[in-house]
Amino acid sequence: MEVNQQARCRELAKSSSFYSTVYSEIEEVGWEHLVRAGGDLSFLIFRVLDKKGRVHVMEIQLDKAYPRVPPMVSADVPYVFNLKWSMNSRLKNLVQQFEKHLEKLQAFWSTLDEIDRSLQIVDSKQASRAIPSRQIHVAASKLVLFSMNNEYLRVCRCRFMGLGNTVNSLRKTWKRNVDKWERDKAFLENLECLLNTQLPRLADAETNNHLDECGICYAQYLPIGDELGPQTGSATDYTCENNSCSKAFHSMCLVDWLRSITTTRQSFNVLFGNCPYCSEPIAVKINATKN
């Protein structure tokens, strides 16, 4: 959370009971977990790390009658938990419920991670932990779209796309074997047994062949303008080295963000601080060409 935004929230807290309540409850959760706060504090984004170190973002919408009116929650999960709320509930209770919800999804996400690392995913940019389905290449002109049951870690729906006898044969094989799923087998092993085929693996050179949006400005490319110098229109060029985070940034955005944090240190032309999402140490070179 940027220091100037925290100061703005502190000033708002003096003007009404709503602002005062929200401000005090953010402090209970910890400012280091707050990614962004709306101008009137009715919209908050918190980051939460699960037990595997994966970074999750939870968005909270607050009514002006909060806490009498429960908050609205959205997050990068396949389904949102049933919020338990009372007049005595606080934001820290909401975060705790979210953390318990994340615990239930650990095995599911570990399987999704294995699929994303191993198989040839169609449109991998759109694949996320919130979507319990994947479209994969099986062979030339053959695609399989499958959805996972996040409780039992098995394929609950499978659709084959393509033309010709090979696709029809694959579809018949699936229907013949669909009840042979074994819980003690790994997910990919089960999938290949049911399809009776070896699924193509993702080549190492392809694992990073996609472009991410910046975790600060939420854009893939910087704006085009003379004031940005040679970086005008450039793509994200910095990635957090924490494998559980791997958030992408424009180095220019990251430099601006780090400069707003009082704990950031500078040595020559390098800024040392922490990732805005996972808080792991990061080091970024200052772009001397920026005006």
mmCIF file of C-alpha atoms in Angstrom:
data_model
loop_
_atom_site.group_PDB
_atom_site.id
_atom_site.type_symbol
_atom_site.label_atom_id
_atom_site.label_comp_id
_atom_site.label_asym_id
_atom_site.label_seq_id
_atom_site.Cartn_x
_atom_site.Cartn_y
_atom_site.Cartn_z
ATOM 1 C CA MET A 1 0.000 0.000 0.000
ATOM 2 C CA GLU A 2 1.437 3.373 -0.988
ATOM 3 C CA VAL A 3 2.242 5.710 1.897
ATOM 4 C CA ASN A 4 0.342 8.641 0.380
ATOM 5 C CA GLN A 5 -2.780 6.477 0.015
ATOM 6 C CA GLN A 6 -2.509 5.403 3.636
ATOM 7 C CA ALA A 7 -2.274 9.063 4.639
ATOM 8 C CA ARG A 8 -5.353 9.832 2.526
ATOM 9 C CA CYS A 9 -7.268 7.055 4.274
ATOM 10 C CA ARG A 10 -6.179 8.428 7.645
ATOM 11 C CA GLU A 11 -7.572 11.860 6.744
ATOM 12 C CA LEU A 12 -10.852 10.334 5.547
ATOM 13 C CA ALA A 13 -11.184 8.487 8.851
ATOM 14 C CA LYS A 14 -11.653 11.847 10.581
ATOM 15 C CA SER A 15 -14.691 12.812 8.516
ATOM 16 C CA SER A 16 -17.272 10.076 9.197
ATOM 17 C CA SER A 17 -17.944 6.934 11.217
ATOM 18 C CA PHE A 18 -17.915 4.839 8.019
ATOM 19 C CA TYR A 19 -14.407 5.970 7.088
ATOM 20 C CA SER A 20 -13.232 5.605 10.674
ATOM 21 C CA THR A 21 -14.573 2.048 10.869
ATOM 22 C CA VAL A 22 -13.024 0.968 7.571
ATOM 23 C CA TYR A 23 -9.688 2.599 8.407
ATOM 24 C CA SER A 24 -9.413 0.856 11.774
ATOM 25 C CA GLU A 25 -10.369 -2.502 10.255
ATOM 26 C CA ILE A 26 -7.762 -2.163 7.492
ATOM 27 C CA GLU A 27 -5.194 -1.593 10.237
ATOM 28 C CA GLU A 28 -6.321 -4.846 11.903
ATOM 29 C CA VAL A 29 -5.784 -6.771 8.669
ATOM 30 C CA GLY A 30 -2.488 -4.970 7.986
ATOM 31 C CA TRP A 31 -1.694 -2.257 5.479
ATOM 32 C CA GLU A 32 0.899 -4.532 3.893
ATOM 33 C CA HIS A 33 -1.968 -6.731 2.636
ATOM 34 C CA LEU A 34 -3.899 -3.854 1.060
ATOM 35 C CA VAL A 35 -3.195 -3.552 -2.664
ATOM 36 C CA ARG A 36 -5.610 -0.737 -3.469
ATOM 37 C CA ALA A 37 -8.366 1.340 -1.871
ATOM 38 C CA GLY A 38 -11.065 3.262 -3.723
ATOM 39 C CA GLY A 39 -11.310 7.023 -3.257
ATOM 40 C CA ASP A 40 -14.243 6.703 -0.851
ATOM 41 C CA LEU A 41 -13.004 3.429 0.744
ATOM 42 C CA SER A 42 -16.037 1.577 -0.576
ATOM 43 C CA PHE A 43 -13.782 -0.608 -2.735
ATOM 44 C CA LEU A 44 -10.787 -2.498 -1.309
ATOM 45 C CA ILE A 45 -8.360 -5.015 -2.788
ATOM 46 C CA PHE A 46 -6.394 -7.284 -0.450
ATOM 47 C CA ARG A 47 -3.692 -9.794 -1.321
ATOM 48 C CA VAL A 48 -3.585 -13.071 0.577
ATOM 49 C CA LEU A 49 -0.937 -15.802 0.388
ATOM 50 C CA ASP A 50 -2.062 -19.399 0.676
ATOM 51 C CA LYS A 51 -0.028 -22.175 2.323
ATOM 52 C CA LYS A 52 1.800 -22.891 -0.943
ATOM 53 C CA GLY A 53 2.835 -19.253 -1.252
ATOM 54 C CA ARG A 54 0.461 -18.538 -4.130
ATOM 55 C CA VAL A 55 -0.730 -14.934 -4.232
ATOM 56 C CA HIS A 56 -4.498 -14.377 -4.361
ATOM 57 C CA VAL A 57 -6.395 -11.127 -4.754
ATOM 58 C CA MET A 58 -9.716 -10.497 -3.018
ATOM 59 C CA GLU A 59 -11.897 -7.548 -4.011
ATOM 60 C CA ILE A 60 -14.342 -6.175 -1.440
ATOM 61 C CA GLN A 61 -17.227 -3.788 -2.113
ATOM 62 C CA LEU A 62 -18.579 -1.955 0.938
ATOM 63 C CA ASP A 63 -21.988 -0.343 1.259
ATOM 64 C CA LYS A 64 -22.208 2.982 3.114
ATOM 65 C CA ALA A 65 -24.335 1.152 5.688
ATOM 66 C CA TYR A 66 -21.424 -1.216 6.441
ATOM 67 C CA PRO A 67 -21.185 -3.250 8.678
ATOM 68 C CA ARG A 68 -24.968 -3.435 8.892
ATOM 69 C CA VAL A 69 -24.949 -4.431 5.221
ATOM 70 C CA PRO A 70 -22.521 -7.332 4.508
ATOM 71 C CA PRO A 71 -19.676 -6.685 2.057
ATOM 72 C CA MET A 72 -19.714 -8.086 -1.480
ATOM 73 C CA VAL A 73 -16.723 -10.285 -2.273
ATOM 74 C CA SER A 74 -15.085 -11.455 -5.488
ATOM 75 C CA ALA A 75 -11.779 -13.276 -5.852
ATOM 76 C CA ASP A 76 -9.630 -15.419 -8.146
ATOM 77 C CA VAL A 77 -11.306 -18.649 -7.040
ATOM 78 C CA PRO A 78 -13.559 -21.100 -8.937
ATOM 79 C CA TYR A 79 -16.397 -20.387 -6.517
ATOM 80 C CA VAL A 80 -16.803 -17.847 -3.722
ATOM 81 C CA PHE A 81 -17.298 -19.057 -0.160
ATOM 82 C CA ASN A 82 -20.561 -18.491 1.718
ATOM 83 C CA LEU A 83 -19.837 -15.425 3.809
ATOM 84 C CA LYS A 84 -20.805 -15.657 7.468
ATOM 85 C CA TRP A 85 -21.562 -12.141 8.633
ATOM 86 C CA SER A 86 -23.075 -10.335 11.612
ATOM 87 C CA MET A 87 -23.112 -6.799 12.972
ATOM 88 C CA ASN A 88 -20.035 -7.669 15.025
ATOM 89 C CA SER A 89 -18.056 -8.988 12.045
ATOM 90 C CA ARG A 90 -15.007 -7.113 10.777
ATOM 91 C CA LEU A 91 -12.780 -7.175 7.715
ATOM 92 C CA LYS A 92 -10.289 -9.439 9.504
ATOM 93 C CA ASN A 93 -13.075 -12.045 9.861
ATOM 94 C CA LEU A 94 -13.679 -11.812 6.123
ATOM 95 C CA VAL A 95 -9.984 -12.333 5.375
ATOM 96 C CA GLN A 96 -9.875 -15.314 7.760
ATOM 97 C CA GLN A 97 -12.848 -16.930 6.006
ATOM 98 C CA PHE A 98 -11.111 -16.377 2.668
ATOM 99 C CA GLU A 99 -7.934 -18.022 3.994
ATOM 100 C CA LYS A 100 -9.920 -21.095 5.109
ATOM 101 C CA HIS A 101 -11.545 -21.220 1.678
ATOM 102 C CA LEU A 102 -8.100 -21.176 0.049
ATOM 103 C CA GLU A 103 -7.029 -24.149 2.185
ATOM 104 C CA LYS A 104 -9.822 -26.253 0.685
ATOM 105 C CA LEU A 105 -8.589 -25.506 -2.845
ATOM 106 C CA GLN A 106 -4.895 -26.375 -2.414
ATOM 107 C CA ALA A 107 -5.010 -29.828 -4.027
ATOM 108 C CA PHE A 108 -7.206 -28.485 -6.836
ATOM 109 C CA TRP A 109 -4.762 -25.671 -7.640
ATOM 110 C CA SER A 110 -1.735 -27.960 -7.408
ATOM 111 C CA THR A 111 -3.349 -30.104 -10.098
ATOM 112 C CA LEU A 112 -4.171 -27.046 -12.233
ATOM 113 C CA ASP A 113 -0.565 -25.847 -11.896
ATOM 114 C CA GLU A 114 0.688 -29.240 -13.054
ATOM 115 C CA ILE A 115 -1.631 -29.130 -16.077
ATOM 116 C CA ASP A 116 -0.582 -25.596 -16.996
ATOM 117 C CA ARG A 117 3.121 -26.461 -16.655
ATOM 118 C CA SER A 118 2.918 -29.734 -18.551
ATOM 119 C CA LEU A 119 0.291 -29.655 -21.292
ATOM 120 C CA GLN A 120 -0.263 -27.524 -24.375
ATOM 121 C CA ILE A 121 -2.991 -25.171 -23.185
ATOM 122 C CA VAL A 122 -4.994 -23.289 -25.809
ATOM 123 C CA ASP A 123 -5.035 -19.544 -25.069
ATOM 124 C CA SER A 124 -2.981 -19.980 -21.888
ATOM 125 C CA LYS A 125 -3.248 -16.237 -21.225
ATOM 126 C CA GLN A 126 -6.933 -16.720 -20.339
ATOM 127 C CA ALA A 127 -6.269 -19.695 -18.069
ATOM 128 C CA SER A 128 -6.502 -18.741 -14.419
ATOM 129 C CA ARG A 129 -7.002 -20.320 -10.996
ATOM 130 C CA ALA A 130 -10.575 -19.028 -11.052
ATOM 131 C CA ILE A 131 -11.471 -21.123 -14.114
ATOM 132 C CA PRO A 132 -11.780 -24.888 -13.407
ATOM 133 C CA SER A 133 -11.551 -25.830 -17.099
ATOM 134 C CA ARG A 134 -8.799 -26.096 -19.675
ATOM 135 C CA GLN A 135 -8.721 -26.500 -23.453
ATOM 136 C CA ILE A 136 -5.752 -28.587 -24.529
ATOM 137 C CA HIS A 137 -4.111 -29.777 -27.745
ATOM 138 C CA VAL A 138 -4.199 -33.535 -28.146
ATOM 139 C CA ALA A 139 -2.882 -33.780 -31.695
ATOM 140 C CA ALA A 140 -3.158 -31.968 -34.999
ATOM 141 C CA SER A 141 -6.745 -30.734 -35.502
ATOM 142 C CA LYS A 142 -7.849 -32.304 -32.186
ATOM 143 C CA LEU A 143 -8.752 -30.281 -29.107
ATOM 144 C CA VAL A 144 -10.212 -31.338 -25.781
ATOM 145 C CA LEU A 145 -12.093 -29.010 -23.468
ATOM 146 C CA PHE A 146 -12.487 -30.425 -19.968
ATOM 147 C CA SER A 147 -13.861 -29.115 -16.691
ATOM 148 C CA MET A 148 -12.646 -30.283 -13.298
ATOM 149 C CA ASN A 149 -14.627 -31.040 -10.197
ATOM 150 C CA ASN A 150 -12.775 -29.009 -7.545
ATOM 151 C CA GLU A 151 -13.857 -31.346 -4.748
ATOM 152 C CA TYR A 152 -12.952 -34.751 -6.166
ATOM 153 C CA LEU A 153 -10.208 -33.693 -8.617
ATOM 154 C CA ARG A 154 -11.580 -35.491 -11.616
ATOM 155 C CA VAL A 155 -12.883 -34.476 -15.014
ATOM 156 C CA CYS A 156 -16.613 -33.887 -14.748
ATOM 157 C CA ARG A 157 -17.180 -32.806 -18.358
ATOM 158 C CA CYS A 158 -15.236 -33.334 -21.561
ATOM 159 C CA ARG A 159 -15.890 -31.955 -25.048
ATOM 160 C CA PHE A 160 -13.992 -32.850 -28.230
ATOM 161 C CA MET A 161 -13.505 -30.366 -31.054
ATOM 162 C CA GLY A 162 -12.413 -31.146 -34.569
ATOM 163 C CA LEU A 163 -13.432 -33.208 -37.567
ATOM 164 C CA GLY A 164 -12.682 -36.640 -38.897
ATOM 165 C CA ASN A 165 -12.458 -40.220 -37.741
ATOM 166 C CA THR A 166 -9.653 -39.544 -35.254
ATOM 167 C CA VAL A 167 -11.843 -37.163 -33.218
ATOM 168 C CA ASN A 168 -14.769 -39.585 -33.335
ATOM 169 C CA SER A 169 -12.492 -42.382 -32.182
ATOM 170 C CA LEU A 170 -11.226 -40.258 -29.293
ATOM 171 C CA ARG A 171 -14.793 -39.412 -28.277
ATOM 172 C CA LYS A 172 -15.801 -43.081 -28.286
ATOM 173 C CA THR A 173 -12.731 -44.007 -26.226
ATOM 174 C CA TRP A 174 -13.657 -41.400 -23.630
ATOM 175 C CA LYS A 175 -17.258 -42.649 -23.354
ATOM 176 C CA ARG A 176 -16.038 -46.218 -22.995
ATOM 177 C CA ASN A 177 -13.536 -45.380 -20.227
ATOM 178 C CA VAL A 178 -15.203 -42.485 -18.416
ATOM 179 C CA ASP A 179 -16.124 -44.587 -15.361
ATOM 180 C CA LYS A 180 -12.588 -45.916 -14.917
ATOM 181 C CA TRP A 181 -11.259 -42.855 -13.070
ATOM 182 C CA GLU A 182 -9.135 -43.970 -10.101
ATOM 183 C CA ARG A 183 -8.730 -41.679 -7.107
ATOM 184 C CA ASP A 184 -5.318 -43.065 -6.168
ATOM 185 C CA LYS A 185 -3.853 -42.137 -9.567
ATOM 186 C CA ALA A 186 -2.462 -38.729 -10.513
ATOM 187 C CA PHE A 187 -4.803 -36.485 -12.492
ATOM 188 C CA LEU A 188 -2.767 -36.483 -15.720
ATOM 189 C CA GLU A 189 -2.277 -40.249 -15.541
ATOM 190 C CA ASN A 190 -6.031 -40.729 -15.210
ATOM 191 C CA LEU A 191 -6.733 -38.356 -18.096
ATOM 192 C CA GLU A 192 -4.333 -40.149 -20.431
ATOM 193 C CA CYS A 193 -5.737 -43.562 -19.444
ATOM 194 C CA LEU A 194 -9.297 -42.454 -20.157
ATOM 195 C CA LEU A 195 -8.305 -40.968 -23.518
ATOM 196 C CA ASN A 196 -5.949 -43.903 -24.204
ATOM 197 C CA THR A 197 -3.365 -41.519 -25.630
ATOM 198 C CA GLN A 198 -0.174 -39.729 -24.607
ATOM 199 C CA LEU A 199 -0.923 -36.027 -24.229
ATOM 200 C CA PRO A 200 1.630 -33.695 -25.890
ATOM 201 C CA ARG A 201 3.828 -31.958 -23.326
ATOM 202 C CA LEU A 202 4.660 -28.278 -23.394
ATOM 203 C CA ALA A 203 8.152 -27.573 -24.729
ATOM 204 C CA ASP A 204 10.366 -25.643 -22.328
ATOM 205 C CA ALA A 205 10.714 -22.836 -24.839
ATOM 206 C CA GLU A 206 6.961 -22.324 -24.806
ATOM 207 C CA THR A 207 6.457 -22.118 -21.049
ATOM 208 C CA ASN A 208 6.914 -18.357 -20.948
ATOM 209 C CA ASN A 209 5.565 -17.553 -24.395
ATOM 210 C CA HIS A 210 2.845 -15.199 -23.209
ATOM 211 C CA LEU A 211 2.526 -11.581 -22.207
ATOM 212 C CA ASP A 212 1.239 -10.515 -18.804
ATOM 213 C CA GLU A 213 -0.287 -7.232 -17.741
ATOM 214 C CA CYS A 214 1.512 -5.027 -15.246
ATOM 215 C CA GLY A 215 0.550 -5.625 -11.614
ATOM 216 C CA ILE A 216 0.597 -1.868 -10.951
ATOM 217 C CA CYS A 217 -0.957 -0.124 -13.973
ATOM 218 C CA TYR A 218 -2.939 -3.231 -15.114
ATOM 219 C CA ALA A 219 -1.934 -2.712 -18.765
ATOM 220 C CA GLN A 220 0.222 -4.878 -21.018
ATOM 221 C CA TYR A 221 1.912 -1.887 -22.630
ATOM 222 C CA LEU A 222 2.997 1.522 -21.400
ATOM 223 C CA PRO A 223 1.271 4.529 -23.021
ATOM 224 C CA ILE A 224 2.788 6.000 -26.151
ATOM 225 C CA GLY A 225 4.257 9.445 -25.536
ATOM 226 C CA ASP A 226 7.487 11.410 -25.816
ATOM 227 C CA GLU A 227 7.701 11.845 -22.032
ATOM 228 C CA LEU A 228 8.402 8.110 -21.638
ATOM 229 C CA GLY A 229 11.408 8.214 -23.944
ATOM 230 C CA PRO A 230 12.584 4.849 -25.285
ATOM 231 C CA GLN A 231 10.154 2.976 -23.009
ATOM 232 C CA THR A 232 7.088 4.400 -24.758
ATOM 233 C CA GLY A 233 4.666 1.609 -25.659
ATOM 234 C CA SER A 234 6.916 -1.066 -24.145
ATOM 235 C CA ALA A 235 5.626 -4.336 -22.670
ATOM 236 C CA THR A 236 6.150 -5.645 -19.147
ATOM 237 C CA ASP A 237 9.854 -6.228 -18.588
ATOM 238 C CA TYR A 238 10.188 -7.258 -14.934
ATOM 239 C CA THR A 239 8.875 -10.400 -13.232
ATOM 240 C CA CYS A 240 8.920 -11.191 -9.518
ATOM 241 C CA GLU A 241 11.413 -14.017 -8.937
ATOM 242 C CA ASN A 242 9.183 -15.701 -6.347
ATOM 243 C CA ASN A 243 7.848 -18.677 -8.349
ATOM 244 C CA SER A 244 4.618 -18.659 -6.360
ATOM 245 C CA CYS A 245 4.016 -15.046 -7.383
ATOM 246 C CA SER A 246 5.720 -14.397 -10.757
ATOM 247 C CA LYS A 247 3.794 -11.136 -11.099
ATOM 248 C CA ALA A 248 4.819 -9.051 -14.111
ATOM 249 C CA PHE A 249 5.503 -5.303 -14.047
ATOM 250 C CA HIS A 250 6.778 -2.473 -16.165
ATOM 251 C CA SER A 251 10.087 -1.543 -14.539
ATOM 252 C CA MET A 252 9.059 2.115 -14.841
ATOM 253 C CA CYS A 253 5.844 1.486 -12.871
ATOM 254 C CA LEU A 254 7.762 -0.525 -10.293
ATOM 255 C CA VAL A 255 10.319 2.243 -9.822
ATOM 256 C CA ASP A 256 7.549 4.804 -9.241
ATOM 257 C CA TRP A 257 5.845 2.486 -6.746
ATOM 258 C CA LEU A 258 9.063 1.730 -4.841
ATOM 259 C CA ARG A 259 9.886 5.436 -4.603
ATOM 260 C CA SER A 260 6.580 5.997 -2.795
ATOM 261 C CA ILE A 261 7.503 3.464 -0.080
ATOM 262 C CA THR A 262 9.504 4.803 2.868
ATOM 263 C CA THR A 263 11.342 1.495 3.442
ATOM 264 C CA THR A 264 12.803 1.405 -0.099
ATOM 265 C CA ARG A 265 16.614 1.654 -0.205
ATOM 266 C CA GLN A 266 18.744 2.937 -3.081
ATOM 267 C CA SER A 267 22.306 2.021 -3.973
ATOM 268 C CA PHE A 268 23.687 3.816 -7.017
ATOM 269 C CA ASN A 269 21.065 3.264 -9.761
ATOM 270 C CA VAL A 270 19.267 0.317 -8.102
ATOM 271 C CA LEU A 271 16.199 0.436 -5.837
ATOM 272 C CA PHE A 272 15.766 -2.308 -3.228
ATOM 273 C CA GLY A 273 12.334 -3.038 -1.793
ATOM 274 C CA ASN A 274 9.551 -5.623 -1.741
ATOM 275 C CA CYS A 275 7.172 -6.982 -4.351
ATOM 276 C CA PRO A 276 3.774 -5.208 -4.113
ATOM 277 C CA TYR A 277 2.006 -8.589 -4.206
ATOM 278 C CA CYS A 278 4.059 -11.191 -2.327
ATOM 279 C CA SER A 279 6.422 -8.892 -0.351
ATOM 280 C CA GLU A 280 9.516 -10.850 -1.440
ATOM 281 C CA PRO A 281 12.687 -8.730 -1.850
ATOM 282 C CA ILE A 282 13.144 -7.167 -5.294
ATOM 283 C CA ALA A 283 15.802 -4.985 -6.923
ATOM 284 C CA VAL A 284 15.061 -2.708 -9.889
ATOM 285 C CA LYS A 285 17.369 -0.543 -11.939
ATOM 286 C CA ILE A 286 16.325 3.075 -12.274
ATOM 287 C CA ASN A 287 15.702 4.150 -15.844
ATOM 288 C CA ALA A 288 17.946 7.166 -16.244
ATOM 289 C CA THR A 289 16.131 8.243 -19.412
ATOM 290 C CA LYS A 290 12.832 8.920 -17.659
ATOM 291 C CA ASN A 291 11.998 12.619 -17.314
#
